[in-house]
Structure formats: structure tokens, C-alpha cells
Amino acid sequence: MSKGFGESDFAQILSDKATTESVQRLLDENRLQAERATSRKATGEYGVCEDCGQKISAERLKFLPEATRCVACQTRQERQ
Ligand SMILES: [Zn+2]
């Protein structure tokens, strides 16, 4: 008798699928965010927080070139 397609295998496939989808969503979000940063470069708003209008620190931009918000506003956004 061969080994059946167990519940744990099915759960594994489901979780693999979920991982793939969340990775894909992250990639999409990153791409959108990178496009936003690029369009802000074109309008001369790059490096300025889109929420409070303050300059984003050079340190942050070096670490996260696609950032369009300062640390405080990004943190607030992520909490919502
Ligand atoms: Zn801000």
C-alpha cells in the first residue's frame, strides 16, 4: 500500500501557496513604492516626506532609497 496524500502534505502545500502569495504581494508593493519614489524624483519631491513635508534623513534614504515617508510617519502608517 502506497503512502497516501496526508493532511500534513496538504497543509504544507497550502502554506507554501500562502508564502508565495505574500512574497508576490510584497514584491508588488515594493515595485509600486519604487515607482512612487521615482515619480517623486521627477517632481523634485524626492527625499521629502509625503505626509508631513519634512525632509527624510539621508541615512534613511541610503538604507531605503524608495522611502517616501519619514520614520515617524511610516511608523504611524504601519500601525493603522
Ligand atoms: Zn513625515
Short mmCIF file of N, CA, C and O and ligand atoms in Angstrom, two decimals:
data_model
loop_
_atom_site.label_atom_id
_atom_site.label_comp_id
_atom_site.label_asym_id
_atom_site.label_seq_id
_atom_site.Cartn_x
_atom_site.Cartn_y
_atom_site.Cartn_z
N MET A 1 0.84 -1.20 0.00
CA MET A 1 0.00 0.00 0.00
C MET A 1 0.89 1.26 0.00
O MET A 1 1.81 1.41 0.79
N SER A 2 0.63 2.10 -0.93
CA SER A 2 1.46 3.30 -1.02
C SER A 2 1.00 4.37 -0.03
O SER A 2 -0.14 4.37 0.42
N LYS A 3 1.91 5.26 0.26
CA LYS A 3 1.63 6.32 1.21
C LYS A 3 0.62 7.32 0.59
O LYS A 3 0.79 7.76 -0.55
N GLY A 4 -0.42 7.57 1.32
CA GLY A 4 -1.47 8.44 0.80
C GLY A 4 -1.08 9.91 0.86
O GLY A 4 -0.03 10.27 1.38
N PHE A 5 -1.94 10.70 0.32
CA PHE A 5 -1.73 12.13 0.33
C PHE A 5 -2.28 12.67 1.65
O PHE A 5 -3.47 12.94 1.78
N GLY A 6 -1.41 12.74 2.65
CA GLY A 6 -1.85 13.05 4.01
C GLY A 6 -2.26 14.49 4.21
O GLY A 6 -2.00 15.35 3.37
N GLU A 7 -2.90 14.69 5.33
CA GLU A 7 -3.35 16.04 5.67
C GLU A 7 -2.18 17.01 5.83
O GLU A 7 -2.27 18.17 5.50
N SER A 8 -1.08 16.45 6.38
CA SER A 8 0.07 17.33 6.61
C SER A 8 0.67 17.80 5.29
O SER A 8 1.13 18.93 5.17
N ASP A 9 0.64 16.92 4.28
CA ASP A 9 1.14 17.33 2.96
C ASP A 9 0.29 18.46 2.40
O ASP A 9 0.79 19.44 1.85
N PHE A 10 -1.00 18.30 2.58
CA PHE A 10 -1.93 19.31 2.07
C PHE A 10 -1.71 20.65 2.77
O PHE A 10 -1.66 21.70 2.13
N ALA A 11 -1.52 20.57 4.11
CA ALA A 11 -1.26 21.79 4.87
C ALA A 11 0.03 22.45 4.40
O ALA A 11 0.11 23.67 4.31
N GLN A 12 1.01 21.61 4.09
CA GLN A 12 2.29 22.14 3.62
C GLN A 12 2.11 22.88 2.29
O GLN A 12 2.63 23.97 2.10
N ILE A 13 1.33 22.28 1.40
CA ILE A 13 1.08 22.91 0.10
C ILE A 13 0.36 24.24 0.30
O ILE A 13 0.70 25.25 -0.30
N LEU A 14 -0.63 24.24 1.18
CA LEU A 14 -1.37 25.47 1.46
C LEU A 14 -0.44 26.55 1.97
O LEU A 14 -0.52 27.71 1.55
N SER A 15 0.44 26.18 2.90
CA SER A 15 1.31 27.20 3.48
C SER A 15 2.34 27.66 2.46
O SER A 15 2.72 28.82 2.44
N ASP A 16 2.79 26.75 1.57
CA ASP A 16 3.70 27.17 0.51
C ASP A 16 3.02 28.18 -0.40
O ASP A 16 3.60 29.16 -0.81
N LYS A 17 1.76 27.91 -0.71
CA LYS A 17 1.00 28.80 -1.58
C LYS A 17 0.84 30.17 -0.91
O LYS A 17 1.02 31.20 -1.54
N ALA A 18 0.52 30.15 0.39
CA ALA A 18 0.37 31.40 1.12
C ALA A 18 1.67 32.19 1.12
O ALA A 18 1.67 33.41 0.96
N THR A 19 2.78 31.48 1.28
CA THR A 19 4.07 32.15 1.28
C THR A 19 4.34 32.78 -0.08
O THR A 19 4.73 33.94 -0.17
N THR A 20 4.07 32.03 -1.14
CA THR A 20 4.28 32.54 -2.48
C THR A 20 3.44 33.80 -2.71
O THR A 20 3.92 34.79 -3.24
N GLU A 21 2.19 33.73 -2.26
CA GLU A 21 1.32 34.89 -2.46
C GLU A 21 1.78 36.10 -1.67
O GLU A 21 1.73 37.22 -2.16
N SER A 22 2.21 35.87 -0.42
CA SER A 22 2.63 37.03 0.36
C SER A 22 3.95 37.60 -0.16
O SER A 22 4.15 38.80 -0.16
N VAL A 23 4.82 36.71 -0.67
CA VAL A 23 6.06 37.20 -1.27
C VAL A 23 5.72 38.02 -2.51
O VAL A 23 6.26 39.11 -2.72
N GLN A 24 4.80 37.50 -3.31
CA GLN A 24 4.39 38.20 -4.53
C GLN A 24 3.80 39.57 -4.20
O GLN A 24 4.09 40.56 -4.86
N ARG A 25 2.98 39.61 -3.13
CA ARG A 25 2.36 40.87 -2.73
C ARG A 25 3.42 41.86 -2.27
O ARG A 25 3.37 43.03 -2.61
N LEU A 26 4.41 41.35 -1.52
CA LEU A 26 5.50 42.21 -1.07
C LEU A 26 6.26 42.78 -2.27
O LEU A 26 6.60 43.96 -2.30
N LEU A 27 6.51 41.92 -3.26
CA LEU A 27 7.23 42.36 -4.45
C LEU A 27 6.43 43.43 -5.18
O LEU A 27 6.98 44.43 -5.63
N ASP A 28 5.12 43.21 -5.29
CA ASP A 28 4.25 44.20 -5.94
C ASP A 28 4.29 45.52 -5.20
O ASP A 28 4.38 46.58 -5.80
N GLU A 29 4.21 45.44 -3.86
CA GLU A 29 4.24 46.65 -3.05
C GLU A 29 5.56 47.38 -3.20
O GLU A 29 5.59 48.61 -3.32
N ASN A 30 6.65 46.61 -3.22
CA ASN A 30 7.96 47.22 -3.40
C ASN A 30 8.07 47.91 -4.75
O ASN A 30 8.63 49.00 -4.85
N ARG A 31 7.53 47.25 -5.76
CA ARG A 31 7.60 47.82 -7.12
C ARG A 31 6.80 49.13 -7.18
O ARG A 31 7.27 50.13 -7.69
N LEU A 32 5.60 49.09 -6.59
CA LEU A 32 4.77 50.30 -6.55
C LEU A 32 5.48 51.41 -5.79
O LEU A 32 5.49 52.57 -6.22
N GLN A 33 6.06 51.03 -4.65
CA GLN A 33 6.75 52.01 -3.82
C GLN A 33 7.94 52.60 -4.57
O GLN A 33 8.18 53.81 -4.52
N ALA A 34 8.68 51.75 -5.29
CA ALA A 34 9.83 52.22 -6.05
C ALA A 34 9.37 53.16 -7.17
O ALA A 34 10.01 54.19 -7.43
N GLU A 35 8.22 52.85 -7.78
CA GLU A 35 7.68 53.72 -8.83
C GLU A 35 7.28 55.07 -8.26
O GLU A 35 7.48 56.11 -8.88
N ARG A 36 6.69 55.04 -7.06
CA ARG A 36 6.31 56.29 -6.41
C ARG A 36 7.53 57.15 -6.11
O ARG A 36 7.53 58.35 -6.35
N ALA A 37 8.57 56.50 -5.60
CA ALA A 37 9.80 57.24 -5.30
C ALA A 37 10.37 57.84 -6.57
O ALA A 37 10.83 58.99 -6.59
N THR A 38 10.33 57.07 -7.67
CA THR A 38 10.86 57.54 -8.95
C THR A 38 10.06 58.75 -9.44
O THR A 38 10.63 59.74 -9.89
N SER A 39 8.72 58.67 -9.32
CA SER A 39 7.91 59.78 -9.80
C SER A 39 8.11 61.02 -8.91
O SER A 39 8.03 62.14 -9.37
N ARG A 40 8.43 60.80 -7.64
CA ARG A 40 8.71 61.93 -6.76
C ARG A 40 10.05 62.56 -7.10
O ARG A 40 10.23 63.77 -6.95
N LYS A 41 10.97 61.76 -7.61
CA LYS A 41 12.25 62.31 -8.06
C LYS A 41 11.98 63.27 -9.23
O LYS A 41 12.55 64.35 -9.31
N ALA A 42 11.08 62.84 -10.12
CA ALA A 42 10.77 63.63 -11.31
C ALA A 42 10.14 64.97 -10.95
O ALA A 42 10.36 65.97 -11.63
N THR A 43 9.37 65.00 -9.86
CA THR A 43 8.71 66.25 -9.48
C THR A 43 9.52 67.03 -8.43
O THR A 43 9.06 68.04 -7.93
N GLY A 44 10.71 66.53 -8.11
CA GLY A 44 11.56 67.24 -7.17
C GLY A 44 11.14 67.07 -5.72
O GLY A 44 11.61 67.77 -4.84
N GLU A 45 10.23 66.10 -5.46
CA GLU A 45 9.78 65.88 -4.09
C GLU A 45 10.50 64.74 -3.41
O GLU A 45 10.19 64.40 -2.27
N TYR A 46 11.45 64.16 -4.13
CA TYR A 46 12.15 63.02 -3.56
C TYR A 46 12.92 63.43 -2.30
O TYR A 46 13.58 64.46 -2.29
N GLY A 47 12.80 62.61 -1.27
CA GLY A 47 13.52 62.90 -0.02
C GLY A 47 12.71 63.76 0.92
O GLY A 47 13.18 64.12 1.99
N VAL A 48 11.48 64.12 0.50
CA VAL A 48 10.58 64.89 1.35
C VAL A 48 9.42 63.99 1.74
O VAL A 48 8.82 63.33 0.89
N CYS A 49 9.10 63.94 3.02
CA CYS A 49 8.03 63.09 3.49
C CYS A 49 6.70 63.50 2.87
O CYS A 49 6.33 64.68 2.88
N GLU A 50 5.96 62.53 2.31
CA GLU A 50 4.71 62.86 1.63
C GLU A 50 3.58 63.15 2.62
O GLU A 50 2.54 63.65 2.24
N ASP A 51 3.79 62.83 3.88
CA ASP A 51 2.77 63.11 4.89
C ASP A 51 2.98 64.44 5.59
O ASP A 51 2.09 65.28 5.63
N CYS A 52 4.16 64.63 6.17
CA CYS A 52 4.38 65.84 6.97
C CYS A 52 5.21 66.89 6.24
O CYS A 52 5.32 68.02 6.70
N GLY A 53 5.80 66.54 5.07
CA GLY A 53 6.55 67.51 4.30
C GLY A 53 7.95 67.80 4.82
O GLY A 53 8.64 68.67 4.29
N GLN A 54 8.36 67.06 5.84
CA GLN A 54 9.72 67.25 6.36
C GLN A 54 10.70 66.43 5.54
O GLN A 54 10.33 65.45 4.91
N LYS A 55 11.94 66.87 5.57
CA LYS A 55 12.97 66.12 4.83
C LYS A 55 13.22 64.77 5.49
O LYS A 55 13.28 64.66 6.71
N ILE A 56 13.31 63.74 4.66
CA ILE A 56 13.65 62.41 5.16
C ILE A 56 15.16 62.37 5.32
O ILE A 56 15.88 62.87 4.47
N SER A 57 15.62 61.80 6.41
CA SER A 57 17.06 61.82 6.69
C SER A 57 17.84 61.06 5.62
O SER A 57 17.38 60.05 5.08
N ALA A 58 19.01 61.56 5.31
CA ALA A 58 19.87 60.95 4.29
C ALA A 58 20.21 59.52 4.66
O ALA A 58 20.31 58.65 3.80
N GLU A 59 20.35 59.29 5.96
CA GLU A 59 20.64 57.95 6.46
C GLU A 59 19.55 56.97 6.06
O GLU A 59 19.81 55.87 5.58
N ARG A 60 18.29 57.41 6.25
CA ARG A 60 17.14 56.57 5.90
C ARG A 60 17.07 56.33 4.40
O ARG A 60 16.80 55.22 3.95
N LEU A 61 17.32 57.36 3.62
CA LEU A 61 17.25 57.22 2.16
C LEU A 61 18.36 56.31 1.62
O LEU A 61 18.17 55.63 0.63
N LYS A 62 19.50 56.34 2.31
CA LYS A 62 20.60 55.48 1.90
C LYS A 62 20.21 54.02 2.13
O LYS A 62 20.45 53.14 1.31
N PHE A 63 19.54 53.81 3.28
CA PHE A 63 19.14 52.47 3.68
C PHE A 63 17.91 52.01 2.89
O PHE A 63 17.75 50.84 2.56
N LEU A 64 17.02 52.96 2.59
CA LEU A 64 15.75 52.64 1.94
C LEU A 64 15.46 53.70 0.87
O LEU A 64 14.71 54.64 1.09
N PRO A 65 16.10 53.56 -0.31
CA PRO A 65 16.01 54.59 -1.34
C PRO A 65 14.58 54.89 -1.81
O PRO A 65 14.31 55.99 -2.30
N GLU A 66 13.68 53.91 -1.65
CA GLU A 66 12.32 54.12 -2.12
C GLU A 66 11.41 54.72 -1.06
O GLU A 66 10.21 54.85 -1.27
N ALA A 67 11.97 55.11 0.08
CA ALA A 67 11.15 55.68 1.15
C ALA A 67 10.51 56.99 0.69
O ALA A 67 11.17 57.83 0.08
N THR A 68 9.21 57.12 0.94
CA THR A 68 8.54 58.38 0.61
C THR A 68 7.96 59.01 1.87
O THR A 68 7.24 60.00 1.79
N ARG A 69 8.27 58.43 3.03
CA ARG A 69 7.81 58.98 4.30
C ARG A 69 8.96 58.99 5.29
O ARG A 69 9.84 58.14 5.22
N CYS A 70 8.91 59.92 6.23
CA CYS A 70 9.90 59.92 7.30
C CYS A 70 9.59 58.76 8.25
O CYS A 70 8.53 58.14 8.18
N VAL A 71 10.51 58.50 9.14
CA VAL A 71 10.36 57.36 10.05
C VAL A 71 9.08 57.48 10.88
O VAL A 71 8.33 56.52 11.02
N ALA A 72 8.82 58.66 11.40
CA ALA A 72 7.65 58.87 12.26
C ALA A 72 6.35 58.59 11.50
O ALA A 72 5.47 57.88 12.00
N CYS A 73 6.23 59.11 10.29
CA CYS A 73 5.00 58.92 9.50
C CYS A 73 4.87 57.48 9.03
O CYS A 73 3.77 56.94 8.98
N GLN A 74 6.00 56.86 8.65
CA GLN A 74 5.95 55.47 8.21
C GLN A 74 5.49 54.57 9.35
O GLN A 74 4.67 53.68 9.16
N THR A 75 5.99 54.83 10.54
CA THR A 75 5.61 54.04 11.71
C THR A 75 4.13 54.20 11.98
O THR A 75 3.41 53.23 12.24
N ARG A 76 3.65 55.44 11.89
CA ARG A 76 2.23 55.70 12.12
C ARG A 76 1.39 54.97 11.08
O ARG A 76 0.36 54.36 11.39
N GLN A 77 1.85 55.03 9.82
CA GLN A 77 1.14 54.37 8.71
C GLN A 77 1.03 52.87 8.93
O GLN A 77 -0.02 52.28 8.74
N GLU A 78 2.14 52.26 9.38
CA GLU A 78 2.16 50.81 9.55
C GLU A 78 1.32 50.36 10.72
O GLU A 78 0.91 49.21 10.79
N ARG A 79 1.07 51.25 11.66
CA ARG A 79 0.25 50.89 12.83
C ARG A 79 -1.23 50.89 12.49
O ARG A 79 -2.03 50.29 13.19
N GLN A 80 -1.60 51.57 11.43
CA GLN A 80 -3.03 51.69 11.10
C GLN A 80 -3.60 50.39 10.58
O GLN A 80 -2.93 49.65 9.91
ZN ZN B 1 6.65 62.58 7.93
#
